[in-house]
């Protein structure tokens, strides 16, 4: 855990207060910012997952599951995370949602007890890692809660497995395309670290420390490729995909309309391809980086990550309404430009 104990408690208290007040978006922002800046912590993962699950929307439910699974990859026995995951699955089962069908492996009895203890601790605000005072019969309050109040939820959790990976190792839990995940991770690290060469160096250090993590290996190869001289336009497409992407297609549409309006020779329209040509170039760079990562030689045993400030790689979010609106705008621009160019007889 990278975050200080007091800092995490403070952030969790603030996010919990926001969540209880129904300010789910603000709670998510607080937990996500703490994860980015301070590193992984089970309580932050649990709060972020609960803040998504509170939206009662399938997209947010899927996001909550991905976040909780990612947290359990790093903290597989944490009772608060197990409790949050169990509550999510119970809510999904109650709503009869087939998208989160239970995997085949059952939770161990230890995990069942840990989940029940985490639910009891979450309900009282106690620290689940602390044993708490013993009662007359020698059992702690948490033990009693696990055996009574949390028993029903633990029984539901018995039919649940949690096949998770690390930050992005083999067998990722989302159906996100490789290219989208690749661009998402590179954009995050470039935003946090800033300089492309420094970002590539830190990513390579992380890849050497975690040689079995495919996601980190792809990220290291991607940032190294993007940091090469002359690839600033490709980095811009990664850093600001909406602005740069719309700009490329605006160039295409504007140039074709100018050729049509000014009755220029048809070959002059080829200059319109200068903007969209960046997309296949970027695709080629990303494809080559993925294949270099896949074909990498076996590395030495993993050591501690050399850069503590390297951001945690969260699950890739689904396409946002803004991205969908930008795609619709691009299609409209291209259609108008092609129609205008064709009507002039060029």
Short mmCIF file of C-alpha atoms in Angstrom, two decimals:
data_model
loop_
_atom_site.label_atom_id
_atom_site.label_comp_id
_atom_site.label_asym_id
_atom_site.label_seq_id
_atom_site.Cartn_x
_atom_site.Cartn_y
_atom_site.Cartn_z
CA UNK A 1 0.00 0.00 0.00
CA UNK A 2 1.52 3.32 -1.01
CA UNK A 3 -0.84 5.63 0.81
CA UNK A 4 -0.31 6.59 4.44
CA UNK A 5 -2.76 5.06 6.89
CA UNK A 6 -4.12 8.42 8.08
CA UNK A 7 -4.43 9.74 4.52
CA UNK A 8 -6.43 6.72 3.41
CA UNK A 9 -8.71 6.95 6.43
CA UNK A 10 -9.35 10.63 5.70
CA UNK A 11 -10.10 10.04 2.01
CA UNK A 12 -12.32 7.06 2.81
CA UNK A 13 -14.25 9.08 5.40
CA UNK A 14 -14.83 11.90 2.92
CA UNK A 15 -15.84 9.52 0.11
CA UNK A 16 -18.11 7.56 2.45
CA UNK A 17 -19.84 10.77 3.53
CA UNK A 18 -20.36 11.76 -0.11
CA UNK A 19 -21.71 8.30 -0.91
CA UNK A 20 -24.16 8.37 2.00
CA UNK A 21 -25.34 11.81 0.86
CA UNK A 22 -26.12 10.44 -2.59
CA UNK A 23 -23.28 12.35 -4.26
CA UNK A 24 -22.01 9.27 -6.04
CA UNK A 25 -20.05 11.03 -8.76
CA UNK A 26 -18.08 13.08 -6.24
CA UNK A 27 -17.40 9.98 -4.17
CA UNK A 28 -16.02 8.24 -7.26
CA UNK A 29 -13.79 11.18 -8.09
CA UNK A 30 -12.36 11.28 -4.57
CA UNK A 31 -11.63 7.54 -4.45
CA UNK A 32 -10.24 7.45 -7.99
CA UNK A 33 -7.95 10.43 -7.37
CA UNK A 34 -6.58 8.77 -4.24
CA UNK A 35 -5.91 5.55 -6.16
CA UNK A 36 -4.06 7.44 -8.88
CA UNK A 37 -1.91 9.51 -6.53
CA UNK A 38 -1.36 7.20 -3.55
CA UNK A 39 -1.51 3.74 -5.06
CA UNK A 40 -3.73 0.72 -4.46
CA UNK A 41 -5.65 0.34 -1.21
CA UNK A 42 -8.49 -2.14 -0.60
CA UNK A 43 -10.76 0.43 1.07
CA UNK A 44 -10.44 2.81 -1.89
CA UNK A 45 -11.24 0.02 -4.35
CA UNK A 46 -14.27 -0.96 -2.27
CA UNK A 47 -15.55 2.62 -2.08
CA UNK A 48 -15.04 3.20 -5.79
CA UNK A 49 -16.89 -0.01 -6.63
CA UNK A 50 -19.75 0.82 -4.25
CA UNK A 51 -20.01 4.34 -5.70
CA UNK A 52 -20.48 2.86 -9.17
CA UNK A 53 -22.91 0.20 -7.96
CA UNK A 54 -25.01 2.90 -6.26
CA UNK A 55 -26.04 4.27 -9.66
CA UNK A 56 -28.32 1.24 -10.28
CA UNK A 57 -27.34 1.30 -13.94
CA UNK A 58 -26.01 -1.69 -15.88
CA UNK A 59 -23.03 0.23 -17.22
CA UNK A 60 -22.05 1.31 -13.72
CA UNK A 61 -22.71 -2.18 -12.38
CA UNK A 62 -20.27 -3.65 -14.90
CA UNK A 63 -17.76 -0.98 -13.95
CA UNK A 64 -18.20 -1.74 -10.26
CA UNK A 65 -17.53 -5.44 -10.85
CA UNK A 66 -14.38 -4.70 -12.86
CA UNK A 67 -13.05 -2.36 -10.15
CA UNK A 68 -13.74 -4.80 -7.32
CA UNK A 69 -12.14 -7.66 -9.24
CA UNK A 70 -9.07 -5.50 -9.88
CA UNK A 71 -8.84 -4.69 -6.19
CA UNK A 72 -9.18 -8.35 -5.24
CA UNK A 73 -6.32 -9.16 -7.61
CA UNK A 74 -4.02 -7.18 -5.33
CA UNK A 75 -5.81 -7.83 -2.03
CA UNK A 76 -7.45 -11.26 -2.52
CA UNK A 77 -8.33 -11.84 1.15
CA UNK A 78 -9.40 -8.34 2.15
CA UNK A 79 -12.74 -8.60 4.00
CA UNK A 80 -14.05 -5.17 2.95
CA UNK A 81 -13.45 -5.91 -0.73
CA UNK A 82 -14.95 -9.37 -0.39
CA UNK A 83 -17.98 -7.87 1.32
CA UNK A 84 -18.42 -5.24 -1.39
CA UNK A 85 -18.16 -7.89 -4.09
CA UNK A 86 -20.61 -10.15 -2.27
CA UNK A 87 -23.12 -7.30 -1.91
CA UNK A 88 -22.80 -6.49 -5.60
CA UNK A 89 -23.40 -10.09 -6.60
CA UNK A 90 -26.36 -10.35 -4.23
CA UNK A 91 -27.93 -7.24 -5.79
CA UNK A 92 -27.32 -8.59 -9.29
CA UNK A 93 -28.79 -11.97 -8.42
CA UNK A 94 -31.84 -10.28 -6.98
CA UNK A 95 -32.29 -8.31 -10.20
CA UNK A 96 -31.74 -11.51 -12.22
CA UNK A 97 -29.05 -9.93 -14.40
CA UNK A 98 -27.41 -12.63 -16.54
CA UNK A 99 -24.41 -10.44 -17.43
CA UNK A 100 -22.72 -11.19 -14.09
CA UNK A 101 -23.40 -14.91 -13.91
CA UNK A 102 -21.48 -16.62 -11.13
CA UNK A 103 -18.24 -18.28 -12.23
CA UNK A 104 -17.92 -21.98 -11.45
CA UNK A 105 -15.47 -22.01 -8.52
CA UNK A 106 -16.76 -21.50 -4.99
CA UNK A 107 -15.32 -19.28 -2.32
CA UNK A 108 -13.33 -21.02 0.34
CA UNK A 109 -14.76 -21.09 3.88
CA UNK A 110 -12.10 -18.60 4.92
CA UNK A 111 -13.23 -16.16 2.24
CA UNK A 112 -16.84 -16.64 3.25
CA UNK A 113 -16.01 -15.73 6.84
CA UNK A 114 -13.87 -12.79 5.67
CA UNK A 115 -16.70 -11.48 3.49
CA UNK A 116 -19.16 -11.69 6.36
CA UNK A 117 -16.70 -9.96 8.69
CA UNK A 118 -16.14 -7.23 6.11
CA UNK A 119 -19.87 -6.64 5.79
CA UNK A 120 -20.18 -6.33 9.54
CA UNK A 121 -17.20 -3.97 9.71
CA UNK A 122 -18.51 -1.87 6.81
CA UNK A 123 -21.84 -1.54 8.58
CA UNK A 124 -20.24 -0.34 11.82
CA UNK A 125 -17.29 1.59 10.40
CA UNK A 126 -14.80 -0.65 12.18
CA UNK A 127 -11.42 -1.67 10.83
CA UNK A 128 -11.84 -5.31 9.72
CA UNK A 129 -8.15 -6.01 10.25
CA UNK A 130 -8.43 -5.19 13.95
CA UNK A 131 -9.51 -8.08 16.19
CA UNK A 132 -11.68 -5.95 18.46
CA UNK A 133 -12.54 -6.64 22.08
CA UNK A 134 -13.50 -10.16 23.10
CA UNK A 135 -16.76 -10.94 24.80
CA UNK A 136 -17.25 -13.22 27.78
CA UNK A 137 -17.10 -16.36 25.67
CA UNK A 138 -13.88 -15.22 23.98
CA UNK A 139 -15.50 -14.34 20.66
CA UNK A 140 -15.06 -10.85 19.25
CA UNK A 141 -17.92 -8.69 18.03
CA UNK A 142 -16.73 -9.16 14.48
CA UNK A 143 -16.77 -12.94 14.92
CA UNK A 144 -20.34 -12.79 16.20
CA UNK A 145 -21.42 -10.59 13.31
CA UNK A 146 -19.77 -12.95 10.84
CA UNK A 147 -21.57 -15.90 12.38
CA UNK A 148 -24.99 -14.22 12.57
CA UNK A 149 -25.80 -11.00 10.72
CA UNK A 150 -23.45 -11.73 7.81
CA UNK A 151 -24.26 -15.41 7.45
CA UNK A 152 -26.90 -15.01 4.75
CA UNK A 153 -24.63 -12.88 2.58
CA UNK A 154 -21.77 -15.29 3.11
CA UNK A 155 -23.96 -18.17 1.95
CA UNK A 156 -24.76 -16.24 -1.22
CA UNK A 157 -21.04 -15.63 -1.68
CA UNK A 158 -20.38 -19.36 -1.52
CA UNK A 159 -21.57 -19.68 -5.11
CA UNK A 160 -19.23 -16.94 -6.29
CA UNK A 161 -15.65 -17.05 -7.47
CA UNK A 162 -13.34 -14.15 -8.10
CA UNK A 163 -10.97 -15.00 -10.97
CA UNK A 164 -8.94 -11.81 -11.09
CA UNK A 165 -5.54 -10.69 -12.29
CA UNK A 166 -3.19 -7.93 -11.30
CA UNK A 167 -3.06 -4.49 -12.86
CA UNK A 168 -3.57 -6.11 -16.20
CA UNK A 169 -1.98 -9.50 -16.29
CA UNK A 170 -3.06 -12.50 -18.27
CA UNK A 171 -6.77 -13.08 -18.44
CA UNK A 172 -8.18 -9.57 -18.08
CA UNK A 173 -11.73 -9.36 -16.84
CA UNK A 174 -13.20 -6.91 -19.33
CA UNK A 175 -14.09 -7.29 -22.97
CA UNK A 176 -12.30 -4.07 -23.91
CA UNK A 177 -10.43 -4.23 -27.21
CA UNK A 178 -6.66 -4.43 -27.00
CA UNK A 179 -6.19 -1.18 -28.91
CA UNK A 180 -8.59 0.79 -26.73
CA UNK A 181 -6.97 -0.48 -23.53
CA UNK A 182 -3.56 0.32 -24.99
CA UNK A 183 -4.51 3.92 -25.81
CA UNK A 184 -6.27 4.36 -22.46
CA UNK A 185 -3.20 3.22 -20.47
CA UNK A 186 -0.77 5.33 -22.52
CA UNK A 187 -2.99 8.41 -22.15
CA UNK A 188 -3.20 7.94 -18.37
CA UNK A 189 0.55 7.59 -17.88
CA UNK A 190 1.37 10.48 -20.22
CA UNK A 191 -1.08 12.66 -18.30
CA UNK A 192 0.41 11.74 -14.92
CA UNK A 193 4.11 11.76 -15.82
CA UNK A 194 4.03 14.31 -18.62
CA UNK A 195 7.25 13.89 -20.58
CA UNK A 196 7.02 11.03 -23.10
CA UNK A 197 10.61 9.84 -22.62
CA UNK A 198 10.25 9.83 -18.84
CA UNK A 199 6.94 7.99 -19.13
CA UNK A 200 8.55 5.35 -21.35
CA UNK A 201 11.46 4.89 -18.95
CA UNK A 202 9.17 4.45 -15.96
CA UNK A 203 6.96 2.01 -17.85
CA UNK A 204 9.99 -0.08 -18.81
CA UNK A 205 11.02 -0.16 -15.15
CA UNK A 206 7.55 -1.35 -14.18
CA UNK A 207 7.65 -4.03 -16.89
CA UNK A 208 10.99 -5.31 -15.59
CA UNK A 209 9.60 -5.45 -12.06
CA UNK A 210 6.46 -7.34 -13.20
CA UNK A 211 7.61 -9.51 -16.12
CA UNK A 212 4.43 -11.63 -16.17
CA UNK A 213 2.08 -8.64 -16.53
CA UNK A 214 1.06 -8.41 -20.18
CA UNK A 215 -0.72 -5.09 -19.75
CA UNK A 216 2.38 -3.38 -18.34
CA UNK A 217 4.55 -4.94 -21.05
CA UNK A 218 2.27 -3.58 -23.78
CA UNK A 219 2.25 -0.18 -22.09
CA UNK A 220 6.05 -0.07 -21.94
CA UNK A 221 6.40 -0.95 -25.63
CA UNK A 222 3.69 1.57 -26.57
CA UNK A 223 5.23 4.48 -24.69
CA UNK A 224 8.69 3.64 -26.02
CA UNK A 225 7.34 3.72 -29.58
CA UNK A 226 5.42 6.96 -29.06
CA UNK A 227 8.47 8.66 -27.49
CA UNK A 228 10.53 8.33 -30.66
CA UNK A 229 11.35 11.50 -32.63
CA UNK A 230 8.77 12.66 -35.16
CA UNK A 231 5.82 11.00 -33.46
CA UNK A 232 4.37 14.05 -31.73
CA UNK A 233 1.21 13.93 -33.94
CA UNK A 234 0.61 10.31 -32.90
CA UNK A 235 1.10 11.24 -29.23
CA UNK A 236 -1.46 13.99 -29.68
CA UNK A 237 -3.98 11.45 -30.98
CA UNK A 238 -3.37 9.40 -27.83
CA UNK A 239 -3.34 12.30 -25.36
CA UNK A 240 -6.40 14.12 -26.75
CA UNK A 241 -8.26 11.61 -28.93
CA UNK A 242 -11.48 13.60 -29.27
CA UNK A 243 -9.90 16.96 -30.08
CA UNK A 244 -7.19 15.57 -32.34
CA UNK A 245 -9.49 13.05 -34.02
CA UNK A 246 -12.18 15.59 -34.82
CA UNK A 247 -9.45 17.96 -36.02
CA UNK A 248 -8.07 15.38 -38.46
CA UNK A 249 -11.48 14.74 -39.97
CA UNK A 250 -12.31 18.45 -40.00
CA UNK A 251 -9.20 18.95 -42.12
CA UNK A 252 -10.42 16.20 -44.46
CA UNK A 253 -13.91 17.66 -44.79
CA UNK A 254 -12.77 21.28 -45.03
CA UNK A 255 -10.20 20.56 -47.72
CA UNK A 256 -12.66 18.61 -49.87
CA UNK A 257 -15.25 21.36 -49.54
CA UNK A 258 -12.61 23.96 -50.48
CA UNK A 259 -11.67 21.95 -53.58
CA UNK A 260 -15.34 21.72 -54.53
CA UNK A 261 -16.09 25.39 -53.87
CA UNK A 262 -13.02 26.70 -55.69
CA UNK A 263 -13.34 24.18 -58.57
CA UNK A 264 -9.78 23.01 -58.09
CA UNK A 265 -8.50 19.94 -59.98
CA UNK A 266 -9.56 16.64 -58.45
CA UNK A 267 -5.96 15.59 -57.58
CA UNK A 268 -5.82 18.56 -55.22
CA UNK A 269 -8.26 16.67 -53.03
CA UNK A 270 -5.55 14.16 -52.14
CA UNK A 271 -4.17 16.66 -49.64
CA UNK A 272 -7.31 16.04 -47.59
CA UNK A 273 -5.90 12.63 -46.68
CA UNK A 274 -3.06 14.15 -44.65
CA UNK A 275 -5.26 14.32 -41.57
CA UNK A 276 -6.93 10.88 -41.61
CA UNK A 277 -3.61 9.26 -42.61
CA UNK A 278 -2.49 9.60 -38.99
CA UNK A 279 -5.01 6.95 -37.88
CA UNK A 280 -3.52 3.99 -39.83
CA UNK A 281 -0.05 5.15 -38.77
CA UNK A 282 -1.09 5.08 -35.12
CA UNK A 283 -2.79 1.72 -35.59
CA UNK A 284 0.42 0.30 -37.05
CA UNK A 285 2.52 1.63 -34.16
CA UNK A 286 0.13 0.18 -31.57
CA UNK A 287 -0.11 -3.16 -33.36
CA UNK A 288 3.69 -3.46 -33.53
CA UNK A 289 4.00 -2.59 -29.83
CA UNK A 290 1.48 -5.29 -28.87
CA UNK A 291 3.34 -7.89 -30.88
CA UNK A 292 6.71 -6.91 -29.41
CA UNK A 293 5.23 -7.29 -25.95
CA UNK A 294 3.72 -10.66 -26.86
CA UNK A 295 7.00 -11.96 -28.27
CA UNK A 296 9.20 -10.59 -25.49
CA UNK A 297 11.89 -12.84 -24.06
CA UNK A 298 11.41 -14.32 -20.58
CA UNK A 299 12.51 -11.80 -17.98
CA UNK A 300 14.38 -12.19 -14.73
CA UNK A 301 12.39 -12.76 -11.52
CA UNK A 302 10.29 -9.78 -10.52
CA UNK A 303 11.63 -7.21 -8.11
CA UNK A 304 10.03 -4.22 -6.39
CA UNK A 305 8.66 -1.57 -8.78
CA UNK A 306 11.27 1.19 -9.06
CA UNK A 307 8.79 4.08 -9.35
CA UNK A 308 6.31 4.40 -6.51
CA UNK A 309 4.46 7.28 -8.23
CA UNK A 310 3.63 5.21 -11.29
CA UNK A 311 -0.18 5.34 -11.64
CA UNK A 312 -2.38 2.34 -11.03
CA UNK A 313 -3.99 1.14 -14.27
CA UNK A 314 -7.75 1.12 -13.68
CA UNK A 315 -10.32 -0.77 -15.74
CA UNK A 316 -10.95 0.83 -19.12
CA UNK A 317 -14.22 2.78 -19.05
CA UNK A 318 -16.88 2.20 -21.71
CA UNK A 319 -17.44 4.69 -24.50
CA UNK A 320 -18.89 7.91 -23.15
CA UNK A 321 -21.76 9.94 -24.66
CA UNK A 322 -19.20 12.58 -25.61
CA UNK A 323 -17.18 10.05 -27.62
CA UNK A 324 -20.30 8.80 -29.35
CA UNK A 325 -21.36 12.38 -30.17
CA UNK A 326 -17.90 13.09 -31.61
CA UNK A 327 -18.14 9.99 -33.81
CA UNK A 328 -21.55 11.10 -35.07
CA UNK A 329 -20.18 14.57 -35.81
CA UNK A 330 -17.27 13.12 -37.78
CA UNK A 331 -19.58 10.92 -39.84
CA UNK A 332 -21.78 13.91 -40.63
CA UNK A 333 -18.79 16.06 -41.67
CA UNK A 334 -17.36 13.36 -43.91
CA UNK A 335 -20.74 12.68 -45.53
CA UNK A 336 -21.29 16.38 -46.29
CA UNK A 337 -17.76 16.78 -47.66
CA UNK A 338 -17.97 13.72 -49.90
CA UNK A 339 -21.39 14.76 -51.18
CA UNK A 340 -20.20 18.28 -51.97
CA UNK A 341 -17.08 16.98 -53.68
CA UNK A 342 -19.12 14.53 -55.79
CA UNK A 343 -21.74 17.10 -56.80
CA UNK A 344 -19.11 19.39 -58.32
CA UNK A 345 -18.10 16.65 -60.72
CA UNK A 346 -14.51 16.40 -59.47
#
